[in-house]
Amino acid sequence: MKKHEHFMQQALKAAHQAARLGEVPVGAVLVLDDRVFVAHNAPISSHDASAHAEIRAIRSACQAIGNYRLPGSTLYVTLEPCCMCAGAIVHARIDHVVYGAEDPKTGAVHSLYALLSDPRLNHRPKLTRGILTEPCAEVLRNFFRQRRKRP
Amino acid sequence: MKKHEHFMQQALKAAHQAARLGEVPVGAVLVLDDRVFVAHNAPISSHDASAHAEIRAIRSACQAIGNYRLPGSTLYVTLEPCCMCAGAIVHARIDHVVYGAEDPKTGAVHSLYALLSDPRLNHRPKLTRGILTEPCAEVLRNFFRQRRKRP
């Protein structure tokens, strides 16, 4: 459990970094053997609709190891993945997905859909939720509260 | 209708290009005003689990116009989009999605899921299917038939 909290803490730091850049604060950490790939949500600044934290971490890891699949990897993410990211997790054959806060609006792991538990898709990662849920949710709440305050 | 067939023909050419590179032959064309972005499926050669034709076309268009959203655009794709690509289509706010062949195994527009018609998600593009269905399906059938023949 301590390992999960350690990596989620790193993902949370990345989420705070996203907030400073004006991006919705979500962070992800992909761990593969002794390599760690950290990314934050960045669609606006990178001009890329697909640049969620999870996709960016997956892409970095794929590039680094020269493979489009990442068996044996664990993905930590501060927010429940959306449909796009859940789909990418299946394509990348990620072993284990660990997330912090639930996303009742667009979450596709337990909330709106259960894409990562669908026996019709050809990969089902292990799932762990509830790691540092409160700080992962808080960074998002604070971000949107600040944004609503703007004139 | 002729316009749809014209752009689907271009997507089909991209699918054939993918097959020549050993990638599953799917092609996409994103049309935004008078600009046309063509891409083929390329996860293996680009070492990127997310490099489906649709995502690559969306990314190219986003980069070119300097925006993470593509309102007013139409995406043509030879195969029914998967969960990942359907999610990206929602994020990119694509107006209209036109596809050729159905994908009963992983299609997320009509087959396994109807993600692009879900009123809980914050964008629902117009959908058109059945454009050049047979040649779009055939390039895939031929590819897998050839692959099974290999020793």
Coordinates of C-alpha atoms in Angstrom, one line a residue:
Chain A
M1 CA 0.0 0.0 0.0
K2 CA 2.9 2.4 0.8
K3 CA 4.1 2.0 -2.8
H4 CA 0.7 3.0 -4.2
E5 CA 0.7 6.1 -2.0
H6 CA 4.3 7.0 -3.0
F7 CA 3.5 7.0 -6.7
M8 CA 0.1 8.6 -6.3
Q9 CA 1.9 11.4 -4.4
Q10 CA 4.0 11.9 -7.5
A11 CA 0.9 11.9 -9.7
L12 CA -0.6 14.5 -7.4
K13 CA 2.4 16.7 -7.8
A14 CA 2.0 16.6 -11.5
A15 CA -1.7 17.5 -11.1
H16 CA -0.6 20.6 -9.1
Q17 CA 1.8 21.5 -11.9
A18 CA -1.1 21.2 -14.5
A19 CA -3.2 23.6 -12.3
R20 CA -0.3 26.2 -12.4
L21 CA -0.4 26.0 -16.2
G22 CA -4.2 26.6 -16.3
E23 CA -4.9 22.9 -17.2
V24 CA -7.5 20.8 -15.4
P25 CA -5.3 19.3 -12.6
V26 CA -4.9 15.6 -13.3
G27 CA -1.6 13.8 -13.0
A28 CA -0.4 10.3 -14.0
V29 CA 2.6 8.1 -13.2
L30 CA 3.4 5.0 -15.3
V31 CA 5.7 2.5 -13.6
L32 CA 7.4 -0.1 -15.7
D33 CA 10.1 -2.2 -13.9
D34 CA 12.5 0.5 -12.5
R35 CA 11.3 3.3 -14.9
V36 CA 8.9 6.0 -13.9
F37 CA 7.1 8.2 -16.4
V38 CA 5.3 11.2 -15.0
A39 CA 2.8 13.4 -17.0
H40 CA 0.1 15.9 -16.3
N41 CA -3.0 16.8 -18.2
A42 CA -2.1 19.3 -21.0
P43 CA -4.6 19.5 -23.9
I44 CA -4.8 23.3 -24.0
S45 CA -1.1 24.1 -23.8
S46 CA -0.1 21.3 -26.2
H47 CA -2.9 21.9 -28.7
D48 CA -4.0 18.2 -28.5
A49 CA -7.4 17.0 -27.6
S50 CA -5.9 13.6 -26.7
A51 CA -3.3 15.0 -24.3
H52 CA -4.8 13.7 -21.0
A53 CA -2.3 12.8 -18.3
E54 CA -2.8 9.1 -18.8
I55 CA -2.2 9.2 -22.6
R56 CA 0.9 11.4 -22.2
A57 CA 2.4 9.0 -19.7
I58 CA 1.5 6.0 -21.9
R59 CA 3.0 7.7 -24.9
S60 CA 6.2 8.6 -23.1
A61 CA 6.7 5.1 -21.8
C62 CA 6.0 3.6 -25.3
Q63 CA 8.5 5.9 -26.9
A64 CA 11.1 5.2 -24.2
I65 CA 10.9 1.4 -24.5
G66 CA 10.2 1.3 -28.2
N67 CA 7.0 -0.8 -27.9
Y68 CA 3.3 0.1 -28.3
R69 CA 2.4 -2.2 -25.5
L70 CA 3.4 -1.9 -21.9
P71 CA 2.8 -5.3 -20.2
G72 CA 3.9 -5.4 -16.6
S73 CA 3.2 -1.7 -16.1
T74 CA 1.1 0.0 -13.4
L75 CA -0.6 3.3 -14.2
Y76 CA -1.3 5.7 -11.3
V77 CA -3.8 8.5 -12.0
T78 CA -5.3 11.1 -9.7
L79 CA -8.7 10.9 -11.4
E80 CA -10.8 8.0 -12.7
P81 CA -9.9 7.6 -16.4
C82 CA -12.4 8.7 -19.1
C83 CA -13.5 6.6 -22.1
M84 CA -10.5 7.7 -24.2
C85 CA -7.9 6.9 -21.5
A86 CA -9.6 3.6 -20.5
G87 CA -9.4 2.6 -24.2
A88 CA -5.7 3.5 -24.4
I89 CA -5.1 1.5 -21.2
V90 CA -6.6 -1.5 -22.9
H91 CA -4.6 -1.0 -26.1
A92 CA -1.4 -0.6 -24.1
R93 CA -2.1 -3.8 -22.1
I94 CA -1.4 -2.0 -18.8
D95 CA -1.4 -4.6 -16.0
H96 CA -2.7 -2.5 -13.1
V97 CA -4.6 0.8 -12.9
V98 CA -4.6 2.7 -9.6
Y99 CA -6.7 5.9 -9.3
G100 CA -7.5 8.5 -6.6
A101 CA -10.7 10.5 -7.1
E102 CA -13.9 9.2 -8.7
D103 CA -15.2 11.1 -11.7
P104 CA -19.0 10.9 -11.7
K105 CA -19.3 13.0 -14.8
T106 CA -17.0 11.2 -17.3
G107 CA -15.4 8.3 -15.4
A108 CA -15.3 5.1 -17.5
V109 CA -13.9 2.7 -15.0
H110 CA -16.7 2.5 -12.4
S111 CA -18.8 5.7 -12.8
L112 CA -20.4 6.0 -16.3
Y113 CA -19.0 2.9 -17.8
A114 CA -16.9 -0.1 -16.6
L115 CA -14.8 -0.3 -19.7
L116 CA -11.8 -1.9 -17.9
S117 CA -13.9 -4.8 -16.6
D118 CA -15.7 -5.6 -19.9
P119 CA -15.0 -9.2 -20.8
R120 CA -15.7 -8.4 -24.5
L121 CA -12.6 -6.2 -24.7
N122 CA -9.3 -8.1 -25.0
H123 CA -7.6 -6.9 -21.9
R124 CA -8.7 -6.3 -18.3
P125 CA -6.2 -4.7 -16.0
K126 CA -6.2 -5.1 -12.2
L127 CA -8.0 -2.1 -10.6
T128 CA -7.3 -0.3 -7.3
R129 CA -9.1 2.8 -6.3
G130 CA -9.3 5.0 -3.2
I131 CA -5.6 5.9 -3.0
L132 CA -5.2 9.5 -1.7
T133 CA -8.8 10.2 -2.9
E134 CA -9.3 13.3 -0.9
P135 CA -6.2 15.3 -2.0
C136 CA -6.7 14.1 -5.6
A137 CA -10.3 15.4 -5.5
E138 CA -9.3 18.6 -3.6
V139 CA -6.9 19.8 -6.3
L140 CA -9.7 19.6 -8.8
R141 CA -12.3 21.3 -6.5
N142 CA -9.9 24.2 -5.8
F143 CA -9.1 24.6 -9.5
F144 CA -12.7 24.9 -10.5
R145 CA -13.6 27.1 -7.5
Q146 CA -10.8 29.6 -8.5
R147 CA -11.9 29.5 -12.1
R148 CA -15.5 30.4 -11.2
K149 CA -14.2 33.3 -9.2
R150 CA -12.7 34.9 -12.3
P151 CA -14.6 37.9 -13.7
Chain B
M1 CA -23.3 12.0 -50.5
K2 CA -20.6 12.3 -53.2
K3 CA -18.5 14.4 -50.7
H4 CA -18.7 11.6 -48.2
E5 CA -17.5 9.1 -50.7
H6 CA -14.7 11.4 -51.9
F7 CA -13.2 11.7 -48.4
M8 CA -13.8 8.1 -47.5
Q9 CA -11.9 7.2 -50.6
Q10 CA -8.9 9.2 -49.2
A11 CA -9.3 7.4 -45.9
L12 CA -9.3 4.1 -47.7
K13 CA -6.1 5.0 -49.5
A14 CA -4.5 5.7 -46.1
A15 CA -5.8 2.3 -44.8
H16 CA -4.0 0.6 -47.7
Q17 CA -0.8 2.6 -46.9
A18 CA -1.1 1.2 -43.3
A19 CA -1.4 -2.4 -44.6
R20 CA 1.8 -1.9 -46.6
L21 CA 3.6 -0.9 -43.4
G22 CA 2.2 -4.0 -41.5
E23 CA -0.2 -2.0 -39.5
V24 CA -3.9 -2.9 -39.2
P25 CA -5.4 -1.1 -42.2
V26 CA -7.5 1.7 -40.9
G27 CA -7.5 5.2 -42.3
A28 CA -9.0 8.6 -41.3
V29 CA -9.5 12.0 -42.9
L30 CA -10.4 15.0 -40.8
V31 CA -11.9 17.9 -42.8
L32 CA -12.0 21.4 -41.2
D33 CA -13.1 24.2 -43.5
D34 CA -10.8 23.8 -46.6
R35 CA -8.1 21.9 -44.7
V36 CA -7.8 18.1 -44.9
F37 CA -5.7 16.0 -42.5
V38 CA -5.1 12.4 -43.5
A39 CA -3.7 9.7 -41.2
H40 CA -3.4 5.9 -41.0
N41 CA -3.3 3.6 -38.1
A42 CA 0.3 3.4 -36.8
P43 CA 0.7 2.1 -33.2
I44 CA 3.4 -0.4 -34.0
S45 CA 5.7 1.7 -36.2
S46 CA 5.3 4.9 -34.1
H47 CA 5.6 3.0 -30.7
D48 CA 2.5 4.6 -29.5
A49 CA -0.5 2.6 -28.2
S50 CA -2.7 5.7 -28.8
A51 CA -1.7 6.1 -32.5
H52 CA -5.0 5.0 -34.1
A53 CA -5.8 6.7 -37.4
E54 CA -8.5 8.9 -35.8
I55 CA -6.2 10.1 -32.9
R56 CA -3.4 10.9 -35.4
A57 CA -5.7 12.9 -37.7
I58 CA -7.2 14.8 -34.7
R59 CA -3.7 15.5 -33.3
S60 CA -2.5 16.8 -36.7
A61 CA -5.5 19.1 -37.1
C62 CA -5.2 20.4 -33.5
Q63 CA -1.5 21.1 -34.0
A64 CA -2.1 22.8 -37.3
I65 CA -4.8 25.2 -36.1
G66 CA -3.3 25.6 -32.6
N67 CA -6.5 24.6 -30.7
Y68 CA -7.4 21.4 -28.7
R69 CA -10.9 21.6 -30.0
L70 CA -12.1 21.2 -33.6
P71 CA -15.6 22.5 -33.9
G72 CA -17.0 22.5 -37.4
S73 CA -14.9 19.5 -38.4
T74 CA -15.9 16.2 -40.0
L75 CA -14.0 13.0 -39.3
Y76 CA -14.1 10.2 -41.9
V77 CA -12.8 6.8 -40.8
T78 CA -12.8 3.5 -42.6
L79 CA -13.7 1.5 -39.4
E80 CA -16.1 2.2 -36.5
P81 CA -14.1 4.0 -33.8
C82 CA -13.1 2.2 -30.6
C83 CA -13.7 3.5 -27.0
M84 CA -10.4 5.5 -27.1
C85 CA -11.1 7.2 -30.4
A86 CA -14.8 7.8 -29.6
G87 CA -13.6 9.5 -26.4
A88 CA -11.1 11.7 -28.3
I89 CA -13.9 12.7 -30.8
V90 CA -15.9 13.9 -27.8
H91 CA -13.0 15.8 -26.3
A92 CA -12.2 17.4 -29.7
R93 CA -15.8 18.4 -30.2
I94 CA -15.9 17.0 -33.7
D95 CA -19.2 17.9 -35.4
H96 CA -19.7 14.9 -37.6
V97 CA -18.3 11.4 -37.7
V98 CA -18.6 9.3 -40.9
Y99 CA -17.5 5.7 -40.9
G100 CA -17.3 2.8 -43.3
A101 CA -17.1 -0.7 -41.8
E102 CA -18.7 -1.8 -38.6
D103 CA -16.4 -3.2 -35.9
P104 CA -18.4 -5.9 -34.0
K105 CA -15.4 -6.6 -31.7
T106 CA -14.4 -3.2 -30.4
G107 CA -16.7 -0.6 -32.1
A108 CA -17.9 2.0 -29.6
V109 CA -20.3 4.0 -31.8
H110 CA -23.0 1.4 -32.5
S111 CA -21.5 -2.1 -31.8
L112 CA -20.3 -2.6 -28.2
Y113 CA -21.1 0.8 -27.0
A114 CA -22.9 3.9 -28.2
L115 CA -20.5 6.4 -26.7
L116 CA -21.2 9.1 -29.3
S117 CA -24.9 9.1 -28.5
D118 CA -24.6 9.2 -24.7
P119 CA -26.5 12.2 -23.4
R120 CA -24.4 12.1 -20.2
L121 CA -21.3 13.0 -22.2
N122 CA -20.9 16.7 -23.1
H123 CA -20.8 16.4 -26.8
R124 CA -22.7 14.3 -29.4
P125 CA -21.6 14.5 -33.0
K126 CA -23.8 13.8 -36.0
L127 CA -23.2 10.2 -37.1
T128 CA -23.2 8.7 -40.6
R129 CA -22.4 5.1 -41.4
G130 CA -22.4 2.9 -44.4
I131 CA -20.1 4.9 -46.7
L132 CA -18.0 2.6 -48.8
T133 CA -18.6 -0.1 -46.2
E134 CA -17.5 -3.0 -48.4
P135 CA -14.1 -1.8 -49.5
C136 CA -13.4 -0.5 -46.0
A137 CA -14.2 -4.0 -44.6
E138 CA -12.3 -5.8 -47.4
V139 CA -8.9 -4.1 -46.8
L140 CA -9.2 -5.4 -43.2
R141 CA -10.3 -8.9 -44.2
N142 CA -7.4 -9.2 -46.8
F143 CA -4.9 -8.0 -44.2
F144 CA -5.9 -10.6 -41.6
R145 CA -6.2 -13.3 -44.2
Q146 CA -2.6 -12.6 -45.4
R147 CA -1.3 -12.5 -41.8
R148 CA -2.8 -15.9 -41.0
K149 CA -1.1 -17.4 -44.0
R150 CA 2.4 -16.5 -42.7
P151 CA 4.3 -19.5 -41.3

